[in-house]
PDB file of C-alpha atoms in Angstrom:
ATOM      1  CA  MET R   1     -79.592 -25.570 129.228  1.00 42.00           C
ATOM      2  CA  GLY R   2     -80.136 -28.094 126.444  1.00 47.00           C
ATOM      3  CA  MET R   3     -77.926 -28.210 123.407  1.00 50.00           C
ATOM      4  CA  GLU R   4     -79.373 -26.770 120.241  1.00 53.00           C
ATOM      5  CA  GLU R   5     -80.318 -29.397 117.713  1.00 56.00           C
ATOM      6  CA  LYS R   6     -77.913 -29.330 114.800  1.00 60.00           C
ATOM      7  CA  ILE R   7     -79.522 -29.079 111.378  1.00 61.00           C
ATOM      8  CA  ILE R   8     -78.024 -31.649 109.044  1.00 68.00           C
ATOM      9  CA  LYS R   9     -77.579 -30.408 105.500  1.00 78.00           C
ATOM     10  CA  LYS R  10     -78.881 -32.675 102.768  1.00 86.00           C
ATOM     11  CA  TYR R  11     -78.791 -32.778  98.995  1.00 91.00           C
ATOM     12  CA  GLU R  12     -81.984 -32.036  97.071  1.00 93.00           C
ATOM     13  CA  ASP R  13     -83.176 -33.147  93.647  1.00 95.00           C
ATOM     14  CA  CYS R  14     -82.445 -30.336  91.210  1.00 95.00           C
ATOM     15  CA  PHE R  15     -82.376 -29.450  87.549  1.00 97.00           C
ATOM     16  CA  LEU R  16     -79.005 -27.979  86.632  1.00 96.00           C
ATOM     17  CA  ALA R  17     -77.588 -26.370  83.504  1.00 96.00           C
ATOM     18  CA  TYR R  18     -73.857 -25.854  83.135  1.00 96.00           C
ATOM     19  CA  LEU R  19     -72.960 -23.621  80.178  1.00 95.00           C
ATOM     20  CA  ASP R  20     -69.707 -22.441  78.685  1.00 92.00           C
ATOM     21  CA  ILE R  21     -68.988 -19.742  76.086  1.00 91.00           C
ATOM     22  CA  LEU R  22     -67.305 -21.473  73.181  1.00 89.00           C
ATOM     23  CA  GLY R  23     -63.891 -20.108  72.203  1.00 82.00           C
ATOM     24  CA  PHE R  24     -63.883 -17.558  75.005  1.00 82.00           C
ATOM     25  CA  LYS R  25     -60.120 -17.654  75.577  1.00 83.00           C
ATOM     26  CA  ASN R  26     -59.441 -16.933  71.908  1.00 81.00           C
ATOM     27  CA  LYS R  27     -61.955 -14.089  72.013  1.00 81.00           C
ATOM     28  CA  VAL R  28     -60.099 -12.570  74.945  1.00 84.00           C
ATOM     29  CA  LYS R  29     -56.804 -12.820  73.016  1.00 84.00           C
ATOM     30  CA  GLU R  30     -58.413 -10.973  70.098  1.00 82.00           C
ATOM     31  CA  THR R  31     -59.215  -8.013  72.347  1.00 84.00           C
ATOM     32  CA  LYS R  32     -55.485  -7.153  72.441  1.00 85.00           C
ATOM     33  CA  THR R  33     -55.519  -6.198  68.761  1.00 85.00           C
ATOM     34  CA  LYS R  34     -59.249  -5.572  68.267  1.00 81.00           C
ATOM     35  CA  PRO R  35     -60.576  -3.117  70.882  1.00 79.00           C
ATOM     36  CA  GLU R  36     -64.109  -3.435  69.494  1.00 79.00           C
ATOM     37  CA  GLU R  37     -64.101  -7.109  70.510  1.00 79.00           C
ATOM     38  CA  LEU R  38     -63.538  -6.076  74.130  1.00 83.00           C
ATOM     39  CA  GLU R  39     -66.775  -4.086  74.090  1.00 80.00           C
ATOM     40  CA  THR R  40     -68.564  -7.061  72.522  1.00 78.00           C
ATOM     41  CA  LEU R  41     -67.374  -9.369  75.303  1.00 80.00           C
ATOM     42  CA  ILE R  42     -68.285  -6.902  78.045  1.00 81.00           C
ATOM     43  CA  GLU R  43     -71.785  -6.416  76.643  1.00 78.00           C
ATOM     44  CA  ALA R  44     -72.228 -10.161  76.291  1.00 75.00           C
ATOM     45  CA  LEU R  45     -71.161 -10.866  79.884  1.00 75.00           C
ATOM     46  CA  ARG R  46     -73.418  -8.114  81.210  1.00 76.00           C
ATOM     47  CA  ILE R  47     -76.373 -10.193  80.051  1.00 74.00           C
ATOM     48  CA  ASN R  48     -75.801 -12.702  82.827  1.00 68.00           C
ATOM     49  CA  THR R  49     -75.764 -10.052  85.534  1.00 66.00           C
ATOM     50  CA  LYS R  50     -79.503  -9.716  84.906  1.00 66.00           C
ATOM     51  CA  PHE R  51     -79.829 -13.202  86.397  1.00 66.00           C
ATOM     52  CA  THR R  52     -77.124 -13.120  89.061  1.00 58.00           C
ATOM     53  CA  GLN R  53     -78.192  -9.737  90.459  1.00 53.00           C
ATOM     54  CA  SER R  54     -81.647 -11.086  91.283  1.00 53.00           C
ATOM     55  CA  ASP R  55     -82.320 -12.591  94.698  1.00 53.00           C
ATOM     56  CA  GLY R  56     -82.769 -16.039  93.247  1.00 56.00           C
ATOM     57  CA  LYS R  57     -86.361 -15.701  92.075  1.00 57.00           C
ATOM     58  CA  LYS R  58     -88.055 -15.817  88.675  1.00 58.00           C
ATOM     59  CA  THR R  59     -91.566 -14.393  88.418  1.00 56.00           C
ATOM     60  CA  THR R  60     -93.932 -16.214  86.055  1.00 57.00           C
ATOM     61  CA  SER R  61     -97.626 -16.436  85.259  1.00 50.00           C
ATOM     62  CA  ILE R  62     -97.905 -19.325  87.755  1.00 46.00           C
ATOM     63  CA  GLY R  63     -96.128 -17.527  90.582  1.00 56.00           C
ATOM     64  CA  THR R  64     -92.546 -17.064  91.711  1.00 66.00           C
ATOM     65  CA  LEU R  65     -90.005 -19.806  91.055  1.00 74.00           C
ATOM     66  CA  GLU R  66     -86.728 -20.038  92.926  1.00 81.00           C
ATOM     67  CA  ILE R  67     -83.529 -20.244  90.935  1.00 83.00           C
ATOM     68  CA  ARG R  68     -79.859 -20.163  91.811  1.00 84.00           C
ATOM     69  CA  SER R  69     -77.351 -18.884  89.278  1.00 81.00           C
ATOM     70  CA  SER R  70     -73.619 -18.421  89.198  1.00 83.00           C
ATOM     71  CA  PHE R  71     -71.267 -16.823  86.712  1.00 80.00           C
ATOM     72  CA  PHE R  72     -67.508 -17.262  86.660  1.00 79.00           C
ATOM     73  CA  SER R  73     -65.224 -16.322  83.780  1.00 76.00           C
ATOM     74  CA  ASP R  74     -66.797 -17.899  80.679  1.00 81.00           C
ATOM     75  CA  SER R  75     -69.112 -20.306  82.519  1.00 87.00           C
ATOM     76  CA  PHE R  76     -72.720 -20.039  83.655  1.00 88.00           C
ATOM     77  CA  LEU R  77     -74.665 -22.235  86.038  1.00 91.00           C
ATOM     78  CA  PHE R  78     -78.419 -22.249  86.609  1.00 91.00           C
ATOM     79  CA  MET R  79     -80.168 -24.480  89.117  1.00 91.00           C
ATOM     80  CA  MET R  80     -83.815 -25.013  90.062  1.00 92.00           C
ATOM     81  CA  LYS R  81     -85.482 -27.522  92.355  1.00 92.00           C
ATOM     82  CA  ALA R  82     -86.736 -30.578  90.509  1.00 93.00           C
ATOM     83  CA  ASN R  83     -90.400 -29.661  90.211  1.00 90.00           C
ATOM     84  CA  GLU R  84     -92.106 -30.287  86.877  1.00 91.00           C
ATOM     85  CA  GLU R  85     -93.305 -26.693  86.503  1.00 89.00           C
ATOM     86  CA  ASN R  86     -89.745 -25.375  86.905  1.00 90.00           C
ATOM     87  CA  LEU R  87     -88.137 -27.185  83.993  1.00 94.00           C
ATOM     88  CA  PRO R  88     -89.629 -25.310  80.997  1.00 94.00           C
ATOM     89  CA  HIS R  89     -88.525 -22.049  82.615  1.00 92.00           C
ATOM     90  CA  LEU R  90     -84.954 -23.311  82.802  1.00 93.00           C
ATOM     91  CA  PHE R  91     -85.116 -24.041  79.062  1.00 96.00           C
ATOM     92  CA  LEU R  92     -86.520 -20.526  78.495  1.00 93.00           C
ATOM     93  CA  ILE R  93     -83.626 -18.937  80.394  1.00 91.00           C
ATOM     94  CA  ILE R  94     -81.109 -20.881  78.303  1.00 94.00           C
ATOM     95  CA  ARG R  95     -82.874 -19.966  75.057  1.00 95.00           C
ATOM     96  CA  TYR R  96     -82.937 -16.291  76.012  1.00 93.00           C
ATOM     97  CA  LEU R  97     -79.267 -16.299  77.039  1.00 91.00           C
ATOM     98  CA  GLN R  98     -78.129 -18.076  73.869  1.00 94.00           C
ATOM     99  CA  ASP R  99     -80.146 -15.719  71.638  1.00 95.00           C
ATOM    100  CA  ARG R 100     -78.546 -12.685  73.242  1.00 92.00           C
ATOM    101  CA  LEU R 101     -75.066 -14.208  72.977  1.00 92.00           C
ATOM    102  CA  TRP R 102     -75.647 -15.129  69.313  1.00 94.00           C
ATOM    103  CA  GLU R 103     -76.436 -11.457  68.758  1.00 92.00           C
ATOM    104  CA  HIS R 104     -72.949 -10.786  70.143  1.00 89.00           C
ATOM    105  CA  LYS R 105     -71.346 -13.454  67.899  1.00 90.00           C
ATOM    106  CA  LEU R 106     -70.889 -15.962  70.721  1.00 91.00           C
ATOM    107  CA  CYS R 107     -72.042 -19.578  71.091  1.00 95.00           C
ATOM    108  CA  LEU R 108     -72.856 -21.617  74.152  1.00 95.00           C
ATOM    109  CA  ARG R 109     -71.962 -25.219  74.798  1.00 96.00           C
ATOM    110  CA  GLY R 110     -73.402 -26.983  77.788  1.00 97.00           C
ATOM    111  CA  ALA R 111     -75.311 -29.743  79.514  1.00 98.00           C
ATOM    112  CA  MET R 112     -78.582 -30.040  81.396  1.00 98.00           C
ATOM    113  CA  VAL R 113     -79.026 -32.716  84.050  1.00 98.00           C
ATOM    114  CA  LYS R 114     -81.258 -33.809  86.909  1.00 97.00           C
ATOM    115  CA  GLY R 115     -79.507 -34.843  90.098  1.00 97.00           C
ATOM    116  CA  LYS R 116     -78.541 -34.159  93.685  1.00 96.00           C
ATOM    117  CA  MET R 117     -77.299 -30.716  94.703  1.00 94.00           C
ATOM    118  CA  TYR R 118     -76.892 -28.697  97.857  1.00 91.00           C
ATOM    119  CA  TRP R 119     -79.520 -25.941  97.705  1.00 88.00           C
ATOM    120  CA  PRO R 120     -77.780 -22.772  98.954  1.00 84.00           C
ATOM    121  CA  ASN R 121     -79.484 -19.953 100.807  1.00 79.00           C
ATOM    122  CA  ILE R 122     -79.790 -16.663  98.925  1.00 72.00           C
ATOM    123  CA  GLY R 123     -76.412 -14.951  98.963  1.00 71.00           C
ATOM    124  CA  GLU R 124     -74.618 -18.169  99.862  1.00 74.00           C
ATOM    125  CA  ASN R 125     -72.114 -18.706  97.070  1.00 76.00           C
ATOM    126  CA  ILE R 126     -71.815 -22.484  97.322  1.00 79.00           C
ATOM    127  CA  ILE R 127     -72.099 -24.839  94.345  1.00 83.00           C
ATOM    128  CA  LEU R 128     -71.856 -28.421  95.523  1.00 89.00           C
ATOM    129  CA  GLY R 129     -73.242 -31.773  94.450  1.00 94.00           C
ATOM    130  CA  PRO R 130     -72.988 -34.806  92.129  1.00 95.00           C
ATOM    131  CA  ALA R 131     -75.201 -33.132  89.493  1.00 95.00           C
ATOM    132  CA  MET R 132     -72.609 -30.382  89.025  1.00 95.00           C
ATOM    133  CA  ILE R 133     -69.877 -32.952  88.414  1.00 96.00           C
ATOM    134  CA  LYS R 134     -72.107 -34.813  85.957  1.00 97.00           C
ATOM    135  CA  ALA R 135     -73.044 -31.646  84.042  1.00 97.00           C
ATOM    136  CA  TYR R 136     -69.423 -30.469  83.885  1.00 95.00           C
ATOM    137  CA  LYS R 137     -68.283 -33.855  82.582  1.00 96.00           C
ATOM    138  CA  LEU R 138     -70.991 -33.889  79.887  1.00 97.00           C
ATOM    139  CA  GLU R 139     -70.215 -30.325  78.832  1.00 96.00           C
ATOM    140  CA  SER R 140     -66.450 -30.794  78.670  1.00 94.00           C
ATOM    141  CA  GLU R 141     -66.291 -34.322  77.251  1.00 96.00           C
ATOM    142  CA  VAL R 142     -69.530 -35.025  75.363  1.00 97.00           C
ATOM    143  CA  ALA R 143     -71.099 -31.782  74.139  1.00 96.00           C
ATOM    144  CA  ILE R 144     -68.059 -30.917  71.926  1.00 95.00           C
ATOM    145  CA  TYR R 145     -70.069 -28.688  69.553  1.00 96.00           C
ATOM    146  CA  PRO R 146     -72.069 -25.489  70.199  1.00 97.00           C
ATOM    147  CA  ARG R 147     -75.058 -27.416  71.549  1.00 97.00           C
ATOM    148  CA  ILE R 148     -76.787 -27.740  74.912  1.00 98.00           C
ATOM    149  CA  ILE R 149     -77.056 -31.448  75.553  1.00 98.00           C
ATOM    150  CA  VAL R 150     -79.765 -33.035  77.690  1.00 98.00           C
ATOM    151  CA  SER R 151     -78.756 -36.049  79.779  1.00 98.00           C
ATOM    152  CA  GLU R 152     -80.575 -39.275  78.957  1.00 97.00           C
ATOM    153  CA  ASP R 153     -82.203 -39.532  82.363  1.00 97.00           C
ATOM    154  CA  LEU R 154     -83.459 -35.940  82.135  1.00 98.00           C
ATOM    155  CA  TYR R 155     -84.869 -36.616  78.679  1.00 98.00           C
ATOM    156  CA  ARG R 156     -86.692 -39.712  80.002  1.00 98.00           C
ATOM    157  CA  TYR R 157     -88.068 -37.623  82.869  1.00 97.00           C
ATOM    158  CA  ILE R 158     -89.377 -35.017  80.403  1.00 98.00           C
ATOM    159  CA  LYS R 159     -90.891 -37.697  78.189  1.00 97.00           C
ATOM    160  CA  ASP R 160     -92.449 -39.772  80.992  1.00 97.00           C
ATOM    161  CA  LYS R 161     -93.907 -36.762  82.806  1.00 96.00           C
ATOM    162  CA  LYS R 162     -95.254 -35.294  79.523  1.00 97.00           C
ATOM    163  CA  ILE R 163     -94.007 -31.881  80.603  1.00 97.00           C
ATOM    164  CA  SER R 164     -95.560 -28.911  78.838  1.00 96.00           C
ATOM    165  CA  ALA R 165     -93.348 -26.753  76.632  1.00 96.00           C
ATOM    166  CA  HIS R 166     -94.905 -23.506  77.864  1.00 93.00           C
ATOM    167  CA  PRO R 167     -93.386 -20.862  78.040  1.00 92.00           C
ATOM    168  CA  VAL R 168     -90.699 -22.135  75.615  1.00 95.00           C
ATOM    169  CA  SER R 169     -93.506 -22.527  73.095  1.00 95.00           C
ATOM    170  CA  GLU R 170     -97.183 -21.651  73.129  1.00 91.00           C
ATOM    171  CA  ASP R 171     -98.205 -25.303  72.939  1.00 92.00           C
ATOM    172  CA  GLY R 172     -96.880 -28.864  72.729  1.00 95.00           C
ATOM    173  CA  GLU R 173     -94.659 -30.889  75.040  1.00 97.00           C
ATOM    174  CA  LEU R 174     -91.096 -30.051  75.992  1.00 98.00           C
ATOM    175  CA  LYS R 175     -89.829 -33.331  74.497  1.00 98.00           C
ATOM    176  CA  GLU R 176     -90.699 -31.921  71.043  1.00 97.00           C
ATOM    177  CA  PHE R 177     -87.877 -29.405  71.481  1.00 98.00           C
ATOM    178  CA  ILE R 178     -85.195 -31.989  72.187  1.00 98.00           C
ATOM    179  CA  LYS R 179     -83.445 -33.753  69.301  1.00 97.00           C
ATOM    180  CA  LYS R 180     -81.301 -36.850  69.130  1.00 97.00           C
ATOM    181  CA  ASP R 181     -78.056 -36.105  67.316  1.00 97.00           C
ATOM    182  CA  LYS R 182     -76.179 -38.426  64.950  1.00 96.00           C
ATOM    183  CA  ASP R 183     -73.906 -39.489  67.809  1.00 96.00           C
ATOM    184  CA  GLY R 184     -76.896 -40.532  69.915  1.00 97.00           C
ATOM    185  CA  VAL R 185     -76.728 -37.490  72.195  1.00 98.00           C
ATOM    186  CA  TYR R 186     -79.907 -35.567  73.055  1.00 98.00           C
ATOM    187  CA  PHE R 187     -79.713 -31.789  72.739  1.00 98.00           C
ATOM    188  CA  PHE R 188     -81.948 -28.731  73.064  1.00 98.00           C
ATOM    189  CA  ASP R 189     -83.370 -27.985  69.601  1.00 98.00           C
ATOM    190  CA  ILE R 190     -82.858 -24.310  70.269  1.00 97.00           C
ATOM    191  CA  LEU R 191     -83.432 -23.172  66.652  1.00 97.00           C
ATOM    192  CA  ASN R 192     -86.772 -24.944  66.397  1.00 97.00           C
ATOM    193  CA  PRO R 193     -89.067 -22.487  64.557  1.00 95.00           C
ATOM    194  CA  ASN R 194     -91.922 -23.260  66.968  1.00 95.00           C
ATOM    195  CA  ILE R 195     -90.019 -21.786  69.895  1.00 96.00           C
ATOM    196  CA  LEU R 196     -91.550 -18.531  71.060  1.00 94.00           C
ATOM    197  CA  ARG R 197     -89.125 -15.642  70.566  1.00 94.00           C
ATOM    198  CA  LYS R 198     -90.275 -12.051  70.096  1.00 91.00           C
ATOM    199  CA  LYS R 199     -88.528  -8.868  69.050  1.00 91.00           C
ATOM    200  CA  GLY R 200     -87.795  -6.585  71.967  1.00 88.00           C
ATOM    201  CA  GLU R 201     -87.931  -9.289  74.641  1.00 86.00           C
ATOM    202  CA  THR R 202     -86.000  -8.350  77.736  1.00 82.00           C
ATOM    203  CA  ILE R 203     -85.359  -9.121  81.402  1.00 77.00           C
ATOM    204  CA  ILE R 204     -87.004  -6.839  83.941  1.00 72.00           C
ATOM    205  CA  THR R 205     -86.825  -6.602  87.728  1.00 66.00           C
ATOM    206  CA  ILE R 206     -90.269  -7.150  89.256  1.00 60.00           C
ATOM    207  CA  ASN R 207     -90.051  -6.281  92.946  1.00 56.00           C
ATOM    208  CA  LYS R 208     -87.725  -3.734  94.550  1.00 50.00           C
ATOM    209  CA  SER R 209     -87.875  -5.212  98.065  1.00 47.00           C
ATOM    210  CA  TRP R 210     -86.991  -8.774  96.967  1.00 44.00           C
ATOM    211  CA  LYS R 211     -85.547  -8.617  93.500  1.00 53.00           C
ATOM    212  CA  SER R 212     -86.980 -11.120  91.053  1.00 63.00           C
ATOM    213  CA  PHE R 213     -86.663 -11.151  87.288  1.00 68.00           C
ATOM    214  CA  ARG R 214     -88.980 -11.899  84.419  1.00 73.00           C
ATOM    215  CA  ILE R 215     -88.202 -12.527  80.761  1.00 80.00           C
ATOM    216  CA  THR R 216     -90.901 -10.484  79.114  1.00 79.00           C
ATOM    217  CA  TRP R 217     -92.118  -9.546  75.639  1.00 83.00           C
ATOM    218  CA  ASN R 218     -95.030  -7.895  73.881  1.00 83.00           C
ATOM    219  CA  PRO R 219     -97.323 -10.662  72.525  1.00 84.00           C
ATOM    220  CA  SER R 220     -98.266  -8.447  69.569  1.00 85.00           C
ATOM    221  CA  GLU R 221     -94.624  -8.078  68.498  1.00 89.00           C
ATOM    222  CA  VAL R 222     -93.372  -9.984  65.461  1.00 90.00           C
ATOM    223  CA  SER R 223     -91.138 -13.038  65.806  1.00 91.00           C
ATOM    224  CA  ASN R 224     -87.411 -12.528  66.238  1.00 93.00           C
ATOM    225  CA  TYR R 225     -86.698 -15.923  64.687  1.00 95.00           C
ATOM    226  CA  GLU R 226     -85.297 -14.745  61.352  1.00 95.00           C
ATOM    227  CA  ASN R 227     -82.990 -12.259  63.052  1.00 96.00           C
ATOM    228  CA  ILE R 228     -81.562 -15.053  65.200  1.00 96.00           C
ATOM    229  CA  ILE R 229     -81.138 -17.274  62.134  1.00 97.00           C
ATOM    230  CA  SER R 230     -79.241 -14.438  60.400  1.00 96.00           C
ATOM    231  CA  ALA R 231     -76.986 -14.023  63.447  1.00 96.00           C
ATOM    232  CA  VAL R 232     -76.197 -17.755  63.476  1.00 97.00           C
ATOM    233  CA  LYS R 233     -75.447 -17.709  59.732  1.00 96.00           C
ATOM    234  CA  LYS R 234     -72.853 -14.968  60.278  1.00 95.00           C
ATOM    235  CA  ILE R 235     -71.273 -16.945  63.109  1.00 95.00           C
ATOM    236  CA  VAL R 236     -71.061 -20.050  60.899  1.00 95.00           C
ATOM    237  CA  LYS R 237     -69.532 -18.068  58.041  1.00 93.00           C
ATOM    238  CA  ASN R 238     -66.830 -16.575  60.264  1.00 89.00           C
ATOM    239  CA  GLY R 239     -66.227 -19.839  62.112  1.00 89.00           C
ATOM    240  CA  LYS R 240     -65.591 -21.792  58.937  1.00 86.00           C
ATOM    241  CA  ARG R 241     -62.769 -19.399  58.064  1.00 87.00           C
ATOM    242  CA  ASN R 242     -60.859 -20.521  61.152  1.00 86.00           C
ATOM    243  CA  GLN R 243     -57.716 -22.427  60.221  1.00 85.00           C
ATOM    244  CA  ASN R 244     -57.802 -24.591  63.337  1.00 89.00           C
ATOM    245  CA  PRO R 245     -59.432 -27.917  62.272  1.00 90.00           C
ATOM    246  CA  VAL R 246     -60.846 -28.531  65.762  1.00 89.00           C
ATOM    247  CA  VAL R 247     -62.534 -25.123  65.833  1.00 89.00           C
ATOM    248  CA  LYS R 248     -63.690 -25.509  62.241  1.00 91.00           C
ATOM    249  CA  GLN R 249     -65.344 -28.820  63.114  1.00 93.00           C
ATOM    250  CA  LYS R 250     -67.458 -27.138  65.785  1.00 94.00           C
ATOM    251  CA  TYR R 251     -68.812 -24.567  63.356  1.00 94.00           C
ATOM    252  CA  SER R 252     -69.344 -27.223  60.705  1.00 95.00           C
ATOM    253  CA  TRP R 253     -71.662 -28.926  63.179  1.00 96.00           C
ATOM    254  CA  LEU R 254     -73.546 -25.668  63.697  1.00 97.00           C
ATOM    255  CA  SER R 255     -73.794 -25.242  59.930  1.00 96.00           C
ATOM    256  CA  SER R 256     -75.246 -28.754  59.533  1.00 96.00           C
ATOM    257  CA  TYR R 257     -77.739 -28.166  62.334  1.00 97.00           C
ATOM    258  CA  LEU R 258     -78.822 -24.884  60.745  1.00 96.00           C
ATOM    259  CA  GLU R 259     -79.309 -26.604  57.385  1.00 95.00           C
ATOM    260  CA  GLU R 260     -81.436 -29.328  59.022  1.00 94.00           C
ATOM    261  CA  VAL R 261     -83.620 -26.690  60.651  1.00 95.00           C
ATOM    262  CA  ARG R 262     -84.178 -24.855  57.362  1.00 89.00           C
ATOM    263  CA  GLU R 263     -84.892 -28.084  55.490  1.00 88.00           C
ATOM    264  CA  GLY R 264     -87.420 -28.991  58.150  1.00 80.00           C
ATOM    265  CA  GLU R 265     -89.163 -25.668  57.627  1.00 78.00           C
ATOM    266  CA  LYS R 266     -89.459 -26.366  53.902  1.00 70.00           C
ATOM    267  CA  GLU R 267     -90.995 -29.789  54.592  1.00 66.00           C
ATOM    268  CA  ASP R 268     -93.499 -28.254  56.992  1.00 65.00           C
ATOM    269  CA  LYS R 269     -94.561 -25.711  54.363  1.00 62.00           C
ATOM    270  CA  LYS R 270     -95.260 -28.518  51.895  1.00 58.00           C
ATOM    271  CA  TRP R 271     -97.825 -29.897  54.308  1.00 52.00           C
TER     272      TRP R 271
END
């Protein structure tokens, strides 16, 4: 009887987003004296179960895309195979997650990269690969502020491939929703007014036999943009009251970014 051929595991090219809830530890400490904050945290963390309870599939207008997600403590990880059509959907997931967390007074900080990862089978809780290390390093050492940074090589990929922004936006290229910050770092321009965000958008399960999720909204609904802007303004106002200079600096960045966005809107109206 011949020996069975052993399948050698290999890394695959993937897009990966590593995200962290800013100030999570302090928020947990607050729950000791502010019971209402505990409910806020629980509701916020429940948002991610919508992704992690799926069987690793996202249903879209172009078919079903495979995604792997993981959630541990205050950190989120999303991974998709490095196909051009996948990338805008990864940006959409991040935008949706950050909007919902902003509504719960929480900010994300993170990094998006393209690199080698082990692609786990559904239900296989293994996160392994150089891209994870790269994303973690960028998030913990470079991102600093409540922003989702985009690695330089990923930005070049987006630019060179002229990747469409849909479904992040109704038209345009994805590169139009990435900004270069004052420190030379690229980041997801998540408050860009041209991003599609509708009131009442939600995540739904599509198929009961193999659970997949879809971020869905009613096209006739009005934009949720101003509500998100109001939520961010409240976060900035509260953050600036913090006596810790390091924490204050983070919210000062968010305040400056918000001001730039609003000034940009005024310039667009002039035209």
